[in-house]
Short mmCIF file of C-alpha atoms in Angstrom, two decimals:
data_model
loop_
_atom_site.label_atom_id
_atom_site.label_comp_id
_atom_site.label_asym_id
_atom_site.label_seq_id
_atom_site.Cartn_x
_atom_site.Cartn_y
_atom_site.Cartn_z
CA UNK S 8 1.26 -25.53 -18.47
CA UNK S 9 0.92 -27.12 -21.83
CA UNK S 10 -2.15 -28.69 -20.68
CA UNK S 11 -4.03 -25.45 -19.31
CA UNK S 12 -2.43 -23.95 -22.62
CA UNK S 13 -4.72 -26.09 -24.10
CA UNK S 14 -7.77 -25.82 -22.06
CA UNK S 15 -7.51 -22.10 -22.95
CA UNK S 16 -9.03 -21.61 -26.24
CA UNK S 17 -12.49 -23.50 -25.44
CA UNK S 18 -12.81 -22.40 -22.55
CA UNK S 19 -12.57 -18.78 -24.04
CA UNK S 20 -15.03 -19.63 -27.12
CA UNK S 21 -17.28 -21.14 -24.70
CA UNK S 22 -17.23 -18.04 -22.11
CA UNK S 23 -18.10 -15.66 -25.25
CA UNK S 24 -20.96 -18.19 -26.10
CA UNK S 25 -22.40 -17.75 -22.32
CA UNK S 26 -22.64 -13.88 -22.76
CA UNK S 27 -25.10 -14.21 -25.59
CA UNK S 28 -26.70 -17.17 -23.27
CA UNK S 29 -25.81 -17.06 -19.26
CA UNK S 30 -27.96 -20.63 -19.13
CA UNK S 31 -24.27 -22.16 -20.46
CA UNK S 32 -22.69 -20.44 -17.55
CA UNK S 33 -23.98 -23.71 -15.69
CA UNK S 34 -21.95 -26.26 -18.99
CA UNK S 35 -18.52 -24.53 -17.68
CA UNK S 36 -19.20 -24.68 -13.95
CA UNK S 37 -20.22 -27.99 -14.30
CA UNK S 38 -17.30 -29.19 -16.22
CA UNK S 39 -15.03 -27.32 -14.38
CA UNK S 40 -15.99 -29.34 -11.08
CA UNK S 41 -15.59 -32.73 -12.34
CA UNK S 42 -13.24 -34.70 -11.00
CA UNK S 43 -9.59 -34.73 -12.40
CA UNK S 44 -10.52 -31.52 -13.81
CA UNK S 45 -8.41 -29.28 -12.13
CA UNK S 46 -6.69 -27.70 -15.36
CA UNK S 47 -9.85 -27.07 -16.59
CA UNK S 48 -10.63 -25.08 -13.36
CA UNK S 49 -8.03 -23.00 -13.80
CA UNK S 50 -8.27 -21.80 -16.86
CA UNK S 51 -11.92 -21.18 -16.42
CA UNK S 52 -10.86 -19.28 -13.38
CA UNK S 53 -8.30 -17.40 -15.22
CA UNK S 54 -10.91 -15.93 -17.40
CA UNK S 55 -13.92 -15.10 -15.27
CA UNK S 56 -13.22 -11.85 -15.23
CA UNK S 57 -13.36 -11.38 -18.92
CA UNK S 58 -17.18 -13.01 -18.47
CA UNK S 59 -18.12 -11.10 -15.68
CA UNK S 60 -17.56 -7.89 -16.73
CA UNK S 61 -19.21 -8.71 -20.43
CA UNK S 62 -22.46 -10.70 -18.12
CA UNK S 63 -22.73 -7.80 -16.24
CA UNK S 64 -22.37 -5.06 -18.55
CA UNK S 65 -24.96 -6.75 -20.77
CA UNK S 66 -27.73 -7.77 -17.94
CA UNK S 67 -26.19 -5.88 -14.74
CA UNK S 68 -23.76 -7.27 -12.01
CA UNK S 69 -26.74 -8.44 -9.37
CA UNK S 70 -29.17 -9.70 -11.95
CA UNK S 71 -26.57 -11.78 -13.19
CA UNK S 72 -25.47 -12.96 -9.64
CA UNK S 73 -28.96 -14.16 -9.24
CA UNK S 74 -28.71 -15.91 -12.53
CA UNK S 75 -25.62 -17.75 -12.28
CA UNK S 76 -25.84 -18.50 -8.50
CA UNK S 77 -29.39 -20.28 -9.26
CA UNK S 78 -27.86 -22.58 -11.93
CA UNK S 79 -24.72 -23.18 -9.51
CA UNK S 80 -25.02 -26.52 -7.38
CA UNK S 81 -23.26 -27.16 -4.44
CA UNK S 82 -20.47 -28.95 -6.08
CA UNK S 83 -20.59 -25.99 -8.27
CA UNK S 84 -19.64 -23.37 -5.19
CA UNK S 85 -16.08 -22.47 -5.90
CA UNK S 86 -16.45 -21.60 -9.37
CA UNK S 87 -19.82 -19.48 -8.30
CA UNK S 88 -17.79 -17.76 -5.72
CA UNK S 89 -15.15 -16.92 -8.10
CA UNK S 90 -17.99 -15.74 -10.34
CA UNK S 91 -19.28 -13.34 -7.34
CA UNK S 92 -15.90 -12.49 -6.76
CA UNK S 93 -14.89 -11.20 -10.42
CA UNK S 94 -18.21 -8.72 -10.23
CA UNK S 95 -17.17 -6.36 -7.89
CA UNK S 96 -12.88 -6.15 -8.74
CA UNK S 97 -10.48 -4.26 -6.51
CA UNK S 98 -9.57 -2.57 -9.73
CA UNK S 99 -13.05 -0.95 -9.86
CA UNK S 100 -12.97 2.39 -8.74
CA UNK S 101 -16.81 2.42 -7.50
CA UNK S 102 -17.95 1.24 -5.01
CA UNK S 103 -20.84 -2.36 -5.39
CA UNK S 104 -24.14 -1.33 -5.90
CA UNK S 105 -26.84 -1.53 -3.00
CA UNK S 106 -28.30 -4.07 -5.58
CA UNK S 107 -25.16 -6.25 -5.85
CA UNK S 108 -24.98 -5.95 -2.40
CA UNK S 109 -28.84 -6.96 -1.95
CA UNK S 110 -28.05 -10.05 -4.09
CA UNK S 111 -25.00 -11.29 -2.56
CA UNK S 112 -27.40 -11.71 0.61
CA UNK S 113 -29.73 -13.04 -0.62
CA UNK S 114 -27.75 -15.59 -2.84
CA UNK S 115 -26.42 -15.87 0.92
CA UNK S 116 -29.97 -17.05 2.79
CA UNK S 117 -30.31 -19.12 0.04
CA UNK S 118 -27.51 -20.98 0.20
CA UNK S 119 -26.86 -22.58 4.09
CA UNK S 120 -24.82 -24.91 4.63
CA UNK S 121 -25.49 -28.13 6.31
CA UNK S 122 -26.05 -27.15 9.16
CA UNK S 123 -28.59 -24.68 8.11
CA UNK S 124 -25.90 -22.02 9.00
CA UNK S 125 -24.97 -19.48 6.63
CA UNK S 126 -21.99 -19.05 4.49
CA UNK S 127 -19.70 -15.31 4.95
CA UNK S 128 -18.08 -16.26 1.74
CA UNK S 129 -20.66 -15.33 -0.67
CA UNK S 130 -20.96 -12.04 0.58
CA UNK S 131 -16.93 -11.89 0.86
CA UNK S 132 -17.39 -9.49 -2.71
CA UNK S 133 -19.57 -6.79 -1.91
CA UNK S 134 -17.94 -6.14 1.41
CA UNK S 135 -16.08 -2.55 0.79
CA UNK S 136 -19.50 -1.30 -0.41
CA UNK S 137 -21.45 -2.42 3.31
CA UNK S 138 -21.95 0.37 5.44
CA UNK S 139 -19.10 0.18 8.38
CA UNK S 140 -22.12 -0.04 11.37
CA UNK S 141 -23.73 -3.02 9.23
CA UNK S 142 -20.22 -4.77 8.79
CA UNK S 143 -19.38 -3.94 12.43
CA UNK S 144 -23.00 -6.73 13.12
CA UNK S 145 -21.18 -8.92 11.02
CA UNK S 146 -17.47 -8.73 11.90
CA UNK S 147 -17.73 -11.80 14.13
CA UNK S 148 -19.22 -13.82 11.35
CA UNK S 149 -15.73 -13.70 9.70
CA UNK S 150 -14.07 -13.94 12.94
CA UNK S 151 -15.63 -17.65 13.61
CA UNK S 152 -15.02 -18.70 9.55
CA UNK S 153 -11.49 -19.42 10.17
CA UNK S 154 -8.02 -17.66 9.42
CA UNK S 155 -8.10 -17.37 5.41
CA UNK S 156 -11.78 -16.15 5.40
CA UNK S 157 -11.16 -13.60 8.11
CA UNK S 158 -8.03 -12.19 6.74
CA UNK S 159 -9.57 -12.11 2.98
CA UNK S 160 -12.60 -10.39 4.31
CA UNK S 161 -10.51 -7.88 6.03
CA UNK S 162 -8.79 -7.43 3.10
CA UNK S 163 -11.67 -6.60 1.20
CA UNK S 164 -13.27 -4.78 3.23
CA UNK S 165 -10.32 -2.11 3.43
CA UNK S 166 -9.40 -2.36 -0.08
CA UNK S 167 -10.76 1.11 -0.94
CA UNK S 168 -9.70 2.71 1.94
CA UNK S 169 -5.50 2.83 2.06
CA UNK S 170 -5.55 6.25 2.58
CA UNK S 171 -7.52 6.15 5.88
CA UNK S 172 -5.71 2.99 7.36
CA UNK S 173 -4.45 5.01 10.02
CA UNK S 174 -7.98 7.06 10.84
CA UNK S 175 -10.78 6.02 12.54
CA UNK S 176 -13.56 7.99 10.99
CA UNK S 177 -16.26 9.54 12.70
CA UNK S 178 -20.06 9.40 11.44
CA UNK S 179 -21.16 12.93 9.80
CA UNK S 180 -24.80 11.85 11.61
CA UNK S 181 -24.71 8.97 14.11
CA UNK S 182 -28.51 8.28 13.94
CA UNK S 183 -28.08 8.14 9.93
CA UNK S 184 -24.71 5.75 9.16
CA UNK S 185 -23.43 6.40 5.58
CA UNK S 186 -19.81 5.28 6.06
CA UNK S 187 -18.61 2.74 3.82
CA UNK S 188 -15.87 -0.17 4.40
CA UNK S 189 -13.94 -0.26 7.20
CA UNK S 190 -10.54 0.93 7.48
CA UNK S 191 -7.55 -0.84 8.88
CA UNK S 192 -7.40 1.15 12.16
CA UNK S 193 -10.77 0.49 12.22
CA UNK S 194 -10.77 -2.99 12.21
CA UNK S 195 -8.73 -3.24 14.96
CA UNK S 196 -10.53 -1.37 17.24
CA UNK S 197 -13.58 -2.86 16.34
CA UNK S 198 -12.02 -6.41 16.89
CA UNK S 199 -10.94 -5.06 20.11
CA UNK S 200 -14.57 -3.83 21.49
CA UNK S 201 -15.87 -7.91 20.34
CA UNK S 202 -18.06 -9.14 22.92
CA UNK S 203 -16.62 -12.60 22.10
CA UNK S 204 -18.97 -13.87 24.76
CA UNK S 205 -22.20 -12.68 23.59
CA UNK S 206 -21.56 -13.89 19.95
CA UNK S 207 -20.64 -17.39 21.00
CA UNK S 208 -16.75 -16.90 20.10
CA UNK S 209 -14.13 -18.99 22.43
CA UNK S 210 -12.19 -16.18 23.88
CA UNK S 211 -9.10 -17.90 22.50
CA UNK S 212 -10.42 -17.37 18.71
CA UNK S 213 -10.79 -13.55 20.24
CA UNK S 214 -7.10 -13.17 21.02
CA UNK S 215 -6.09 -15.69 18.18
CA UNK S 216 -7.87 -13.37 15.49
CA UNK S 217 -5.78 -9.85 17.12
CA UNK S 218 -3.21 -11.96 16.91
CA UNK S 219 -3.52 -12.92 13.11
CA UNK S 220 -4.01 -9.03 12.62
CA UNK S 221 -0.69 -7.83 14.34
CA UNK S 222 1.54 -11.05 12.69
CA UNK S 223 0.26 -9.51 8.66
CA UNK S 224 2.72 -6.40 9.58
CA UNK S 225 2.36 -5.20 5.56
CA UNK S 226 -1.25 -4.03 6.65
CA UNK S 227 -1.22 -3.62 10.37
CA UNK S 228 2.04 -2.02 10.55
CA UNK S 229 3.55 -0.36 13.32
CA UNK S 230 1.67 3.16 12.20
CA UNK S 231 -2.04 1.45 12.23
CA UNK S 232 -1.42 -0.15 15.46
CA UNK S 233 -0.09 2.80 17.18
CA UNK S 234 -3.59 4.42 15.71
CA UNK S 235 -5.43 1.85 17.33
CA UNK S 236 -4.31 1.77 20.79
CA UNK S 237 -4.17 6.29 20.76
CA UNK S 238 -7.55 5.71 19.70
CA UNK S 239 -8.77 3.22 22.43
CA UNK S 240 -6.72 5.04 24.92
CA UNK S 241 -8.29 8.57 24.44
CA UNK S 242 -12.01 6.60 24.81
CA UNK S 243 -10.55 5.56 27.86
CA UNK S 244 -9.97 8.37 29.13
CA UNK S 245 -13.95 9.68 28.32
CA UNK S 246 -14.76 6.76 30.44
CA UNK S 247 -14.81 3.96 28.13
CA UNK S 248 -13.89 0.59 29.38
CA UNK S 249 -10.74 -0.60 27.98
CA UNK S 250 -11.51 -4.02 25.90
CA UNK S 251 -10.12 -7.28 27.47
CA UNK S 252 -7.12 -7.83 24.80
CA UNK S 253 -5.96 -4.25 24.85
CA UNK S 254 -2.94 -4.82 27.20
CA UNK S 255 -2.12 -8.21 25.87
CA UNK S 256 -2.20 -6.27 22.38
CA UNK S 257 0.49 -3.89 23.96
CA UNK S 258 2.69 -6.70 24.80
CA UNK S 259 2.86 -8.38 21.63
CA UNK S 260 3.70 -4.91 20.15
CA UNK S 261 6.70 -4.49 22.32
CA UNK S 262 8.15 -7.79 20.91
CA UNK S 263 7.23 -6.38 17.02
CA UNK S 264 8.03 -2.77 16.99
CA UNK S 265 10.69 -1.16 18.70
CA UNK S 266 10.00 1.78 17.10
CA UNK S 267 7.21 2.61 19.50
CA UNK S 268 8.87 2.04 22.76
CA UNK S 269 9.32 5.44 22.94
CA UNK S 270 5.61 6.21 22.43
CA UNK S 271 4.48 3.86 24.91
CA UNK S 272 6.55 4.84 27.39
CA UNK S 273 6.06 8.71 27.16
CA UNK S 274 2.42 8.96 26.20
CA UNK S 275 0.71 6.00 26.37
CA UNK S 276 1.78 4.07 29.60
CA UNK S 277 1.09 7.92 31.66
CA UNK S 278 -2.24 8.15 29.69
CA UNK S 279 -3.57 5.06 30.94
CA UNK S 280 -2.12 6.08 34.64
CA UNK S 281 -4.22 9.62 34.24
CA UNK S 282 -7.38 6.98 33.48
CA UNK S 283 -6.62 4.76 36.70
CA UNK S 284 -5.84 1.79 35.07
CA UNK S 285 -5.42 0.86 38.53
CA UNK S 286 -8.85 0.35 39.00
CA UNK S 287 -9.22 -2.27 37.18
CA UNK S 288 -7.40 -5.60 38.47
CA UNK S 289 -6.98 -7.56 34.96
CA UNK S 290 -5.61 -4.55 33.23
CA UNK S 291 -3.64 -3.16 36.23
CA UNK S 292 -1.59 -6.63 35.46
CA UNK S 293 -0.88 -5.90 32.51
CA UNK S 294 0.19 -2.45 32.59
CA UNK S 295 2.66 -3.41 35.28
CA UNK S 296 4.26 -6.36 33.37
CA UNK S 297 4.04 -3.90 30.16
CA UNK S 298 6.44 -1.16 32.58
CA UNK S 299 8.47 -3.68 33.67
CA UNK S 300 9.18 -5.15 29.92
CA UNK S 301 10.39 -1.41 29.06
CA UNK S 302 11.93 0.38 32.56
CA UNK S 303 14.98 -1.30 32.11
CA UNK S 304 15.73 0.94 29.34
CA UNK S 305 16.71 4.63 30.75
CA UNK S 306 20.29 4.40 29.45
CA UNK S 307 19.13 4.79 25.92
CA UNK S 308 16.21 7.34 27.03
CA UNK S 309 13.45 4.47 26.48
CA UNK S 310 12.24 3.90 30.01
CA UNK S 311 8.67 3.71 31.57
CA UNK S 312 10.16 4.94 34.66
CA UNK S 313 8.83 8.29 34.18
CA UNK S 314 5.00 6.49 33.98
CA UNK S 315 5.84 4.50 36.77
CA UNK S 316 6.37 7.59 39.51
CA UNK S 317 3.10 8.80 37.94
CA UNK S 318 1.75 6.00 39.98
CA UNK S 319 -0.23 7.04 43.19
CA UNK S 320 1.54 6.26 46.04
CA UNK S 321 0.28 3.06 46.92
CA UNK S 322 -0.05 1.90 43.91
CA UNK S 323 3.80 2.69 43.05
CA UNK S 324 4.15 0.50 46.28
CA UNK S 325 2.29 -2.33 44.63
CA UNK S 326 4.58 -2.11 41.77
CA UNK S 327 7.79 -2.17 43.39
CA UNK S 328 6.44 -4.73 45.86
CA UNK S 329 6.13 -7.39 42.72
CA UNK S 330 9.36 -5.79 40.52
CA UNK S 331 11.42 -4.31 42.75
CA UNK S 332 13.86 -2.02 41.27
CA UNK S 333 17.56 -3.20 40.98
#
């Protein structure tokens, strides 16, 4: 502490320096990187937003992106991230411009890797400004960059949207997309829908990154899940296909929320019976193991028996032939 105490002041002069001339921008970053220079890092960290919002009020956020992320090497990459990050706050109440936006991507293509591949963290920033259909293209970018880069760009994605996390919003005009962000309800069901196979996702990493979602219960709590599967549910029964985790989903939410036993047993379980879940031999599986979990419960008034004689006839049979009642 007394050390970064220390660091403080300089870096501070220096920062206001680098508002009258962003070329010293690339000084700090390059400092900050050094080896053994992890104190320094943080305190340049700590006050990058002070710089940003000066840089950016004085030459605008995405000219200034350009700027900085030019001078940055690849050493220099954390500290330009945090730079990126620090222009478009969670405390701002508007949204990033297209032209932030614009310059995140391009600082992006720019910018590959190694492998030639390009990096989702540099457009991590601008994400809660995207367009929802242009975030749903790149949803399985984040999905593939491992669990803290998925769950941050989640995070930021949503982060101007709490009061929808339970909606999934509807387009005014399909053939003209102006949604922004993506809610958390949302994000679920768009995980959901993945065609893991076409993207060139393991379908492990499919069921790993649902998984992720349901275990962070202070956003995808038992309210935004229940949202989720009424809203995959009712586009099953327009004649949707129901997506390959959605049963698994249901199991892992009778371990984590009791409090929607009830629901599942007395609308959702006979909803998916009125779509002939039957039908379908992978799902069928699941919803039986899913009635079995819960139709022991009909002392307490919790039981999927009720969705269970909703079963045709034959079907019913089926059941009881592989859990036969005691």
């Amino acid at each position: 502490k007394i050390a970064r105490d220390k660091a403080q002041k300089p870096v501070v002069l220096s920062m206001a320096l680098c508002v009258r001339k962003p070329e010293l921008i690339k000084a700090i970053m390059e400092t900050g990187c050094r080896e053994k220079a992890d104190v320094l890092a943080k305190a340049v960290k700590s006050n990058m937003p002070k710089l940003t919002r000066a840089a950016s009020t004085k030459y605008g956020a995405a000219n200034i992106a350009k700027r900085v992320a030019e001078m940055a090497s690849e050493k220099e990459t954390p500290l330009l991230l945090s730079f990126l990050d620090n222009l478009a706050p969670v405390t701002d109440k508007t949204l990033p411009s297209d032209e932030l936006i614009d310059a995140c991507f391009e600082i992006q293509r720019n910018r590959p890797d190694s492998k030639g591949d390009l990096d989702a963290s540099y457009i991590v920033p601008i994400l809660s400004g995207m367009k929802r259909d242009a975030l749903v293209q790149k949803l399985s970018d984040f999905v593939k960059g491992g669990d803290e880069m998925f769950k941050v760009s989640l995070r930021r994605m949503s982060e101007r949207l709490g009061r929808y996390a339970l909606i999934f919003r509807d387009e005014p005009d399909p053939s003209e997309p102006t949604l922004r962000g993506m809610s958390s309800c949302e994000q679920m069901v768009y995980l959901h829908r993945l065609d893991f196979q076409k993207v060139g996702i393991p379908q492990k990493r499919y069921l790993d990154a649902i998984r992720l979602c349901l275990e962070d219960e202070e956003v995808f709590n038992d309210r935004v899940v229940q949202a989720t599967l009424d809203y995959i549910s009712g586009k099953f029964l327009e004649g949707e296909s129901l997506p390959l985790a959605y049963l698994r989903t249901i199991i892992l939410v009778l371990s984590k929320h009791e409090s929607l036993h009830s629901w599942i047993c007395h609308v959702l379980l006979p909803r998916l019976v009125e779509g002939k879940i039957y039908e379908d031999k992978r799902q069928w599986e699941g919803w039986m193991r899913c009635a079995k979990m819960l139709e022991g419960g009909k002392d307490s008034g919790v039981s999927s028996l009720e969705a269970i004689q909703k079963l045709p006839e034959d079907k019913l049979a089926i059941y009881r032939a592989k859990y036969p009642k005691k």
